[in-house]
Coordinates of C-alpha atoms in Angstrom, one line a residue:
X17 CA 11.7 144.4 77.4
X18 CA 11.5 145.9 81.0
X19 CA 15.0 147.1 82.0
X20 CA 15.9 148.7 85.2
X21 CA 19.2 150.8 85.5
X22 CA 20.4 151.1 89.1
X23 CA 22.8 154.0 89.4
X24 CA 21.4 157.5 87.7
X25 CA 24.7 159.0 87.4
X26 CA 26.6 160.9 84.7
X27 CA 26.6 156.9 82.1
X28 CA 23.3 155.3 84.0
X29 CA 20.8 158.1 83.0
X30 CA 22.3 158.3 79.2
X31 CA 22.2 154.7 79.6
X32 CA 18.6 154.1 80.5
X33 CA 17.7 156.9 78.3
X34 CA 19.3 155.3 75.0
X35 CA 17.4 152.2 75.7
X36 CA 14.1 153.8 76.2
X37 CA 14.7 155.1 72.9
X38 CA 14.9 151.5 71.6
X39 CA 11.1 150.7 72.7
X40 CA 11.8 149.4 76.2
X41 CA 10.4 150.5 79.2
X42 CA 12.9 152.0 81.6
X43 CA 12.8 152.0 85.0
X44 CA 16.0 154.4 86.5
X45 CA 16.5 153.4 90.4
X46 CA 18.8 155.9 92.5
X47 CA 18.5 156.5 96.4
X48 CA 18.8 160.3 95.9
X49 CA 15.5 161.5 96.0
X50 CA 16.3 164.9 93.9
X51 CA 17.9 163.1 91.4
X52 CA 14.9 160.9 90.9
X53 CA 12.6 164.2 90.9
X54 CA 14.2 165.5 88.7
X55 CA 13.9 163.0 86.5
X56 CA 10.5 162.0 86.5
X57 CA 10.2 165.8 85.6
X58 CA 12.1 165.6 82.5
X59 CA 15.0 167.6 83.9
X60 CA 18.9 166.7 83.4
X61 CA 20.4 166.3 86.7
X62 CA 23.4 167.1 85.7
X63 CA 25.2 169.5 83.0
X64 CA 26.9 169.1 79.6
X65 CA 25.4 165.4 78.3
X66 CA 25.7 166.1 74.9
X67 CA 21.6 165.3 73.7
X68 CA 20.8 164.6 77.2
X69 CA 18.0 167.8 77.3
X70 CA 16.6 166.9 74.2
X71 CA 16.3 162.8 75.1
X72 CA 15.3 162.9 78.6
X73 CA 11.9 164.6 78.3
X74 CA 11.0 162.6 75.0
X75 CA 11.3 159.8 76.7
X76 CA 10.3 160.8 80.5
X77 CA 6.1 162.4 78.3
X78 CA 6.0 159.0 76.1
X79 CA 6.3 157.0 79.4
X80 CA 9.0 154.8 78.4
X81 CA 11.3 156.7 81.2
X82 CA 10.8 156.7 84.8
X83 CA 12.9 156.8 87.9
X84 CA 12.3 155.6 91.1
X85 CA 14.1 155.1 94.4
X86 CA 13.0 151.4 95.1
X87 CA 15.1 149.3 93.1
X88 CA 13.7 146.2 94.8
X89 CA 10.2 146.9 93.5
X90 CA 11.4 147.8 89.8
X91 CA 13.4 144.5 89.7
X92 CA 10.6 142.8 90.5
X93 CA 8.6 143.8 87.3
X94 CA 11.9 143.4 85.2
X95 CA 13.5 141.4 82.4
X96 CA 17.0 143.0 82.6
X97 CA 18.6 144.9 85.3
X98 CA 21.6 147.1 84.6
X99 CA 24.2 148.1 87.6
X100 CA 25.8 151.2 87.1
X101 CA 26.8 152.2 90.6
X102 CA 29.9 153.7 91.2
X103 CA 32.7 152.0 93.3
X104 CA 33.9 154.4 95.4
X105 CA 37.7 154.8 96.5
X106 CA 39.9 156.2 99.1
X107 CA 42.9 159.2 97.7
X108 CA 45.1 155.9 97.4
X109 CA 42.5 154.4 95.0
X110 CA 41.8 151.3 97.0
X111 CA 38.3 149.9 96.7
X112 CA 35.2 150.6 98.7
X113 CA 32.6 147.8 97.7
X114 CA 29.6 149.3 100.1
X115 CA 27.5 151.0 97.5
X116 CA 27.9 148.1 95.1
X117 CA 27.3 145.8 97.8
X118 CA 24.1 147.9 99.0
X119 CA 22.8 148.2 95.4
X120 CA 23.2 144.5 95.1
X121 CA 21.4 143.5 97.7
X122 CA 18.3 145.9 97.1
X123 CA 18.7 144.1 93.7
X124 CA 18.4 140.3 94.9
X125 CA 15.3 141.1 96.8
X126 CA 13.7 141.9 93.6
X127 CA 15.0 139.4 91.6
X128 CA 13.3 136.7 89.8
X129 CA 13.8 133.6 87.6
X130 CA 15.2 134.5 84.0
X131 CA 16.1 137.9 84.7
X132 CA 20.0 138.6 83.1
X133 CA 21.8 141.2 85.6
X134 CA 24.4 143.6 83.8
X135 CA 27.9 144.8 85.9
X136 CA 29.0 147.8 84.1
X137 CA 30.7 149.4 86.6
X138 CA 34.7 148.9 86.7
X139 CA 35.6 146.5 89.2
X140 CA 38.7 144.4 89.9
X141 CA 38.8 141.2 87.9
X142 CA 36.5 138.4 90.2
X143 CA 34.7 140.9 91.5
X144 CA 31.5 139.7 89.8
X145 CA 31.7 136.1 90.4
X146 CA 33.6 136.1 93.6
X147 CA 32.0 138.6 95.4
X148 CA 28.6 139.9 93.7
X149 CA 27.1 136.9 92.7
X150 CA 27.2 134.8 96.0
X151 CA 25.1 138.5 97.4
X152 CA 22.7 138.4 94.8
X153 CA 22.1 134.5 95.0
X154 CA 21.7 134.6 99.4
X155 CA 19.3 137.8 99.0
X156 CA 17.4 135.6 96.0
X157 CA 17.5 132.0 97.1
X158 CA 18.5 131.4 93.4
X159 CA 20.8 130.1 91.8
X160 CA 23.1 132.3 88.9
X161 CA 23.6 130.1 86.1
X162 CA 20.4 128.3 86.3
X163 CA 17.7 130.8 87.5
X164 CA 19.2 134.0 86.6
X165 CA 22.0 134.8 84.5
X166 CA 24.6 137.4 84.9
X167 CA 27.2 139.3 82.9
X168 CA 29.8 141.9 82.8
X169 CA 29.9 144.5 80.3
X170 CA 32.2 147.6 81.2
X171 CA 31.3 151.4 79.9
X172 CA 33.2 152.8 77.7
X173 CA 32.2 155.9 77.2
X174 CA 33.2 159.3 78.5
X175 CA 30.4 162.1 80.0
X176 CA 29.6 164.7 77.8
X177 CA 29.3 162.1 74.9
X178 CA 28.1 159.0 76.2
X179 CA 25.4 158.5 73.3
X180 CA 28.0 159.0 70.6
X181 CA 30.3 156.4 72.3
X182 CA 27.7 153.9 72.9
X183 CA 27.8 153.7 68.5
X184 CA 31.8 154.1 67.8
X185 CA 32.6 151.5 70.7
X186 CA 32.1 148.1 70.2
X187 CA 30.5 146.6 73.4
X188 CA 32.3 143.9 75.5
X189 CA 30.5 141.2 77.0
X190 CA 32.1 137.9 79.7
X191 CA 29.2 135.9 81.3
X192 CA 29.5 133.8 84.2
X193 CA 29.0 131.0 81.8
X194 CA 28.0 130.5 78.1
X195 CA 24.0 130.6 79.3
X196 CA 24.6 134.1 80.5
X197 CA 27.0 135.3 78.2
X198 CA 24.2 134.2 75.0
X199 CA 21.7 135.9 77.4
X200 CA 23.9 139.3 77.3
X201 CA 24.9 139.5 73.7
X202 CA 21.0 139.2 72.8
X203 CA 20.5 142.3 74.8
X204 CA 22.8 144.5 74.1
X205 CA 22.4 143.6 70.3
X206 CA 18.9 145.0 70.6
X207 CA 19.0 148.1 72.3
X208 CA 22.6 149.2 70.9
X209 CA 23.2 150.4 67.7
X210 CA 27.0 150.7 66.0
X211 CA 29.1 152.8 63.9
X212 CA 31.2 151.6 61.3
X213 CA 34.2 150.6 61.9
X214 CA 36.8 149.3 58.9
X215 CA 39.7 149.7 61.2
X216 CA 38.4 147.4 63.7
X217 CA 39.3 143.5 63.5
X218 CA 35.9 142.4 63.7
X219 CA 32.3 144.3 62.7
X220 CA 31.5 147.2 65.1
X221 CA 29.3 145.3 67.6
X222 CA 28.5 143.2 70.8
X223 CA 32.2 141.4 70.9
X224 CA 32.1 138.2 73.4
X225 CA 34.6 137.6 75.6
X226 CA 34.2 134.3 76.6
X227 CA 33.9 135.4 80.8
X228 CA 33.7 138.1 82.9
X229 CA 37.2 138.2 83.9
X230 CA 38.4 138.8 80.2
X231 CA 35.6 141.4 79.9
X232 CA 37.1 142.9 83.6
X233 CA 40.7 142.8 82.4
X234 CA 39.8 144.5 79.1
X235 CA 38.6 147.5 80.7
X236 CA 41.2 147.9 83.0
X237 CA 44.1 147.3 80.8
X238 CA 42.9 149.5 78.0
X239 CA 43.1 152.4 80.6
X240 CA 45.8 151.2 82.0
X241 CA 47.6 151.5 79.1
X242 CA 47.4 154.8 79.0
X243 CA 48.2 155.8 82.1
X244 CA 51.3 153.7 81.5
X245 CA 51.7 155.9 78.1
X246 CA 51.0 159.6 79.6
X247 CA 53.6 158.0 81.9
X248 CA 56.0 157.6 79.6
X249 CA 55.1 160.6 78.4
X250 CA 55.8 162.6 81.1
X251 CA 59.0 161.2 82.0
X252 CA 60.3 161.9 78.5
X253 CA 59.1 165.9 78.9
X254 CA 61.0 166.3 82.0
X255 CA 64.2 164.7 80.7
X256 CA 63.8 167.0 77.4
X257 CA 63.0 169.9 79.5
X258 CA 66.9 169.4 81.5
X259 CA 68.7 169.0 78.2
X260 CA 67.4 171.7 76.2
X261 CA 64.5 169.6 73.7
X262 CA 61.5 170.2 72.7
X263 CA 59.2 166.8 74.0
X264 CA 56.7 167.6 71.0
X265 CA 58.7 168.2 68.0
X266 CA 60.0 164.5 69.7
X267 CA 56.6 163.1 69.8
X268 CA 55.5 164.2 66.6
X269 CA 58.4 162.7 65.1
X270 CA 58.0 159.4 67.0
X271 CA 54.5 159.2 66.2
X272 CA 55.0 159.6 62.3
X273 CA 55.9 155.8 61.9
X274 CA 52.8 153.4 62.6
X275 CA 54.4 151.4 65.6
X276 CA 54.8 154.9 68.1
X277 CA 51.7 155.6 70.0
X278 CA 53.2 158.0 72.4
X279 CA 50.5 160.2 74.4
X280 CA 51.0 163.9 75.5
X281 CA 52.8 164.7 78.8
X282 CA 50.5 166.9 81.2
X283 CA 50.4 168.6 84.3
X284 CA 47.7 165.8 85.8
X285 CA 46.3 162.5 85.1
X286 CA 42.8 162.9 86.7
X287 CA 38.8 161.7 86.9
X288 CA 37.1 158.7 87.8
X289 CA 39.5 156.2 85.2
X290 CA 43.0 156.5 84.3
X291 CA 43.9 157.4 87.8
X292 CA 42.2 154.8 89.6
X293 CA 41.7 152.1 87.1
X294 CA 45.4 150.8 87.0
X295 CA 44.9 150.9 90.9
X296 CA 42.1 148.3 90.3
X297 CA 44.3 146.4 88.2
X298 CA 47.3 146.3 90.9
X299 CA 44.8 145.5 93.1
X300 CA 44.9 142.1 91.9
X301 CA 48.2 142.5 90.9
X302 CA 50.8 144.3 92.7
X303 CA 53.9 142.7 91.2
X304 CA 53.0 144.5 88.1
X305 CA 55.9 147.2 88.4
X306 CA 55.8 148.8 85.1
X307 CA 52.0 149.8 86.4
X308 CA 53.0 151.5 89.6
X309 CA 56.0 153.2 88.2
X310 CA 53.7 154.5 85.9
X311 CA 51.1 156.0 88.7
X312 CA 53.7 157.2 90.6
X313 CA 55.5 159.2 87.7
X314 CA 52.3 160.5 86.6
X315 CA 50.8 161.4 90.4
X316 CA 54.1 163.6 90.7
X317 CA 53.7 165.9 88.1
X318 CA 52.1 169.0 89.6
X319 CA 55.2 168.9 92.0
X320 CA 57.3 168.6 89.1
X321 CA 55.3 171.8 87.5
X322 CA 56.1 173.6 91.2
X323 CA 59.6 172.3 90.5
X324 CA 60.2 174.0 87.4
X325 CA 58.3 177.2 88.1
X326 CA 60.8 177.7 91.4
X327 CA 63.9 177.3 88.9
X328 CA 62.6 180.0 86.5
X329 CA 61.5 182.6 89.1
X330 CA 62.9 181.2 92.8
X331 CA 61.1 181.5 95.8
X332 CA 57.4 181.7 95.7
X333 CA 56.4 183.2 98.9
X334 CA 53.8 185.7 99.2
X335 CA 53.5 185.3 95.5
X336 CA 49.5 185.2 94.1
X337 CA 48.7 182.0 91.3
X338 CA 46.5 181.7 88.8
X339 CA 45.4 178.3 88.5
X340 CA 43.3 178.4 85.6
X341 CA 40.6 174.8 85.7
X342 CA 39.6 172.8 88.5
X343 CA 38.1 170.5 86.4
X344 CA 40.3 167.4 85.9
X345 CA 39.8 167.9 82.1
X346 CA 38.4 170.9 79.8
X347 CA 34.7 171.0 79.3
X348 CA 33.6 168.4 82.4
X349 CA 32.3 170.1 85.4
X350 CA 33.7 167.0 87.8
X351 CA 37.0 167.0 89.7
X352 CA 37.3 163.6 90.9
X353 CA 41.1 163.4 91.1
X354 CA 41.9 166.6 89.9
X355 CA 45.4 168.3 89.6
X356 CA 44.1 171.0 91.3
X357 CA 44.4 169.6 94.7
X358 CA 47.8 168.5 94.6
X359 CA 49.0 171.4 92.9
X360 CA 46.7 174.1 95.3
X361 CA 48.6 172.1 98.3
X362 CA 52.0 172.0 96.6
X363 CA 52.2 176.0 96.0
X364 CA 50.7 176.6 99.5
X365 CA 53.7 174.2 101.0
X366 CA 56.1 176.8 99.2
X367 CA 54.4 179.7 100.8
X368 CA 52.1 181.2 97.4
X369 CA 48.9 182.3 97.9
X370 CA 47.0 179.4 95.0
X371 CA 43.4 181.5 93.4
X372 CA 41.3 179.1 91.2
X373 CA 39.1 180.0 87.9
X374 CA 36.7 177.4 86.5
X375 CA 34.4 178.8 83.6
X376 CA 32.0 175.5 84.6
X377 CA 32.3 176.6 88.8
X378 CA 31.0 179.2 90.5
X379 CA 33.1 181.5 93.5
X380 CA 30.8 179.8 95.9
X381 CA 31.3 176.3 94.5
X382 CA 35.0 177.1 94.1
X383 CA 34.7 178.1 97.8
X384 CA 32.7 175.0 98.9
X385 CA 35.9 173.3 96.9
X386 CA 38.1 174.7 99.6
X387 CA 39.7 177.4 97.0
X388 CA 40.2 180.8 96.7
X389 CA 38.7 182.1 93.7
X390 CA 40.6 184.1 90.7
X391 CA 38.5 186.2 88.4
X392 CA 39.2 187.1 84.9
X393 CA 41.2 190.5 85.0
X394 CA 42.4 190.0 88.3
X395 CA 46.5 191.0 89.0
X396 CA 48.5 187.7 89.3
X397 CA 52.1 187.0 89.5
X398 CA 52.0 183.4 88.0
X399 CA 49.8 181.6 85.7
X400 CA 49.1 177.7 85.6
X401 CA 47.2 175.9 83.1
X402 CA 45.5 173.2 84.9
X403 CA 42.4 171.9 82.5
X404 CA 42.2 172.6 79.1
X405 CA 38.6 174.5 78.9
X406 CA 38.2 175.7 76.0
X407 CA 37.4 179.3 77.0
X408 CA 41.2 179.8 78.0
X409 CA 41.7 179.7 74.3
X410 CA 40.7 183.3 74.4
X411 CA 42.8 184.4 77.5
X412 CA 46.3 186.3 76.7
X413 CA 48.4 187.8 78.9
X414 CA 45.7 191.0 79.2
X415 CA 43.5 188.6 81.2
X416 CA 45.7 188.0 84.3
X417 CA 47.5 191.2 84.4
X418 CA 51.2 191.9 86.1
X419 CA 52.1 188.0 85.0
X420 CA 55.9 187.2 85.6
X421 CA 55.3 183.6 84.3
X422 CA 52.8 181.4 82.6
X423 CA 52.9 177.6 83.2
X424 CA 50.5 175.6 80.2
X425 CA 50.2 172.4 82.0
X426 CA 48.4 170.7 78.8
X427 CA 50.5 172.4 76.1
X428 CA 46.8 174.1 75.1
X429 CA 47.3 178.0 74.8
X430 CA 48.8 179.9 71.9
X431 CA 52.0 181.6 72.6
X432 CA 51.4 184.5 71.0
X433 CA 48.7 185.4 73.2
X434 CA 51.2 185.8 76.2
X435 CA 54.4 186.8 75.0
X436 CA 56.2 188.8 74.8
X437 CA 54.3 190.4 77.8
X438 CA 54.9 187.2 79.6
X439 CA 57.2 184.3 79.5
X440 CA 55.2 181.4 78.2
X441 CA 56.5 177.7 79.2
X442 CA 54.7 174.5 78.8
X443 CA 55.4 170.9 79.7
X444 CA 58.4 169.2 77.8
X445 CA 59.7 172.3 76.3

């Protein structure tokens, strides 16, 4: 097959490589000339994606993978178009369709009869059928379902482990009609491989969803569930703190029976997915009060952490606070909706001087993000763990000399590496 993948980001590029490794001719289309140049040189544009540095140059040198900024030209020569363009959102996670609309119009310019178009970007329910299909039809002069096929098949992978997740999780496919869905199922069956999963109700592989709306809701629901679960865990944790209970022991006890799956509390929920997709769900279902309450609870955790520090040490005016981790989660160089931003803001609001450290970011990069940088071994009055980078497991009191308190916002560190020199607190205990 000839396949175009539109959007060479942290999901799109590994997907393109996966398709090429299955002996297809793949073109990666992107609006960024620098990204295109790096790909064509066999160089990964971003770090820390497992196996990408190994797989990418092999597929480029084989001729099975190349990149271009000419989306219509690539689509014109393709049998399948897979769209992984980011859906940008504002600070309240309200969707901005500008980039998706522009990509769809570019695809329409090159669309020819018989082509399958698969959207993988997470979108609000109804977006494919009611917004994107009309743009494809208008720009191509073709009729969806008759002249070309359209499916929604949500990406279900995490950056850093995309190739493993492609094998691990069933591929959900929903079409705008039966012929589209059948075409999508045939495509993904050919380009993906799946691990054995005896724990699943159906064999691992490509799962038909019976429509684009069901496929979209499945992606939004699985992520919204995590946000609601974490929100519940965070509220349990705050109650436990007020009442002298160790919430971690409580959660372990609850999860010892098969009907309880309480997640871990934490200082923040960040990234492109968990803070965003519940808002995309609420965009269609504003009466989902449980979803709204969980989102508010999780968004309030950085302030709750600062409030606990205030109760413990008193006023923060003039204190230097070392924040460990700018990234939204450990091992990922990404700050989308990271808890570091509200945490820095809350600390400044109380007169403290926040200093940010992250092993994945240089001092200059931290400055570009608007932070004053902290260096290991520098004196600090307080320490807050914001991201669970593995590097911090080796840190102790001697790495933050003078610290009066460490609050482990991820419940990640070893208490003994800090105490007795420095009191150690974690959320929910």
